Coordinates of C-alpha atoms and ligand atoms in Angstrom, one line a residue:
X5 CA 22.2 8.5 -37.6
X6 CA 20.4 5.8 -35.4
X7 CA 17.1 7.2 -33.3
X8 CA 14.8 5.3 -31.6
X9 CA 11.6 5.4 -32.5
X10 CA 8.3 7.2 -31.4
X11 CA 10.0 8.1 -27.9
X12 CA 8.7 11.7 -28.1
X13 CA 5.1 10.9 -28.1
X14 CA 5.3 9.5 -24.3
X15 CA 5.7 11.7 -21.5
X16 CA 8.1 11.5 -18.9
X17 CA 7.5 11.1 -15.2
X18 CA 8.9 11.0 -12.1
X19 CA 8.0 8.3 -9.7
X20 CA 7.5 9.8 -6.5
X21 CA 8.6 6.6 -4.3
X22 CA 12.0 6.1 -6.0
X23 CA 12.8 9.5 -7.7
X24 CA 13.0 7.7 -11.1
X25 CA 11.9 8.8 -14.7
X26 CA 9.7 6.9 -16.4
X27 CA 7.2 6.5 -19.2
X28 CA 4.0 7.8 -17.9
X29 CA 2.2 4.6 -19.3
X30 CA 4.6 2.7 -16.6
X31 CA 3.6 4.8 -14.2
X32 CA 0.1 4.7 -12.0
X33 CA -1.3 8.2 -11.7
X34 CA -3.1 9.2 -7.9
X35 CA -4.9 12.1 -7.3
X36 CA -5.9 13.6 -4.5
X37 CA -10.1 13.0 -3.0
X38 CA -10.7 14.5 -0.1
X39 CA -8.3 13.7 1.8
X40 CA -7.2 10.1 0.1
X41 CA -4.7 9.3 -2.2
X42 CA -7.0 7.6 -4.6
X43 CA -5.6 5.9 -7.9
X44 CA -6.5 6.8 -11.3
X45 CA -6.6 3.8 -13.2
X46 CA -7.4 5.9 -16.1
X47 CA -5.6 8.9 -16.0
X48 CA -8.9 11.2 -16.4
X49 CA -9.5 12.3 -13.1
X50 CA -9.0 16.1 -12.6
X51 CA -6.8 17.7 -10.3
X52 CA -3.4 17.6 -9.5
X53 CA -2.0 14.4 -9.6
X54 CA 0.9 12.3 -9.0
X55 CA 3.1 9.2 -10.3
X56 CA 3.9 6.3 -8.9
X57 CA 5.5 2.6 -9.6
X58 CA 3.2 0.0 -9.4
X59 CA 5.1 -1.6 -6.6
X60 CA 5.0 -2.4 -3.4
X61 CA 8.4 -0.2 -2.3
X62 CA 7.5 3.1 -4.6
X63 CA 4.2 3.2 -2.7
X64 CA 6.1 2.6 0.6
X65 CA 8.5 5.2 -0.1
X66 CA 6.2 7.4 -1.0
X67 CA 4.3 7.4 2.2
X68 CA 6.7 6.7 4.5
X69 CA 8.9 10.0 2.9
X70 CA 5.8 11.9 2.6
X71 CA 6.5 12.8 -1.0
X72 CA 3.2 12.4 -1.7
X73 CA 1.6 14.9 0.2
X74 CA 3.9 17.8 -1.0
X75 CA 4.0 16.4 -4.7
X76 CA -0.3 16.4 -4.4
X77 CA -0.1 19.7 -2.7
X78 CA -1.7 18.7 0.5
X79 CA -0.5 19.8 3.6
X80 CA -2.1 17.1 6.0
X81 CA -1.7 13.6 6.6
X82 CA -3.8 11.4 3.7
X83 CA -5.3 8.3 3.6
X84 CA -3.5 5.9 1.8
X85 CA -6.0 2.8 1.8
X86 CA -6.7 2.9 -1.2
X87 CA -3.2 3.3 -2.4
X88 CA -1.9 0.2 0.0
X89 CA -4.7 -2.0 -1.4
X90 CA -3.8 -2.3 -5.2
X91 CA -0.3 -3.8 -3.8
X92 CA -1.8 -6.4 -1.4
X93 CA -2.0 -9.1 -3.3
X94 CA -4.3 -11.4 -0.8
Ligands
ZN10 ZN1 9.3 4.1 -8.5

């Protein structure tokens, strides 16, 4: 019997931009401020939240499907500055 090992202390998530699982220590957590998607670099911020690659086309997806308005509950357009800056890399 072969099991890999400590894989049941990490969470599973779904990245909201591709629609993968993933360990949530992959994933970057955003919640929801105001009205901006604003990232959680350490996963303590309150309120609902959501999960996302680190990458350029999750974050794309995301927004350009929407999926992260319905996934953080809102039901309005959000500001994803924040968000689109911790891609750009100039
Ligand atoms: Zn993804």
């Amino acid at each position: 019997m072969t099991s890999s090992a400590g894989s049941e202390s990490t969470p599973i998530r779904t990245c909201v931009g591709c629609r993968n699982r993933a360990e949530q220590n992959q994933l970057l957590r955003v919640v929801l401020r105001a009205n901006a998607v604003v990232p959680d670099t350490q996963n303590r911020q309150l309120g609902r939240g959501a999960y996302l690659h680190r990458n350029q086309e999750c974050i794309d997806r995301a927004i350009q499907r929407r999926s992260l308005i319905r996934a953080l509950g809102a039901d309005s357009d959000l500001d994803y500055r924040l968000l689109q800056q911790l891609t750009s890399s100039s």
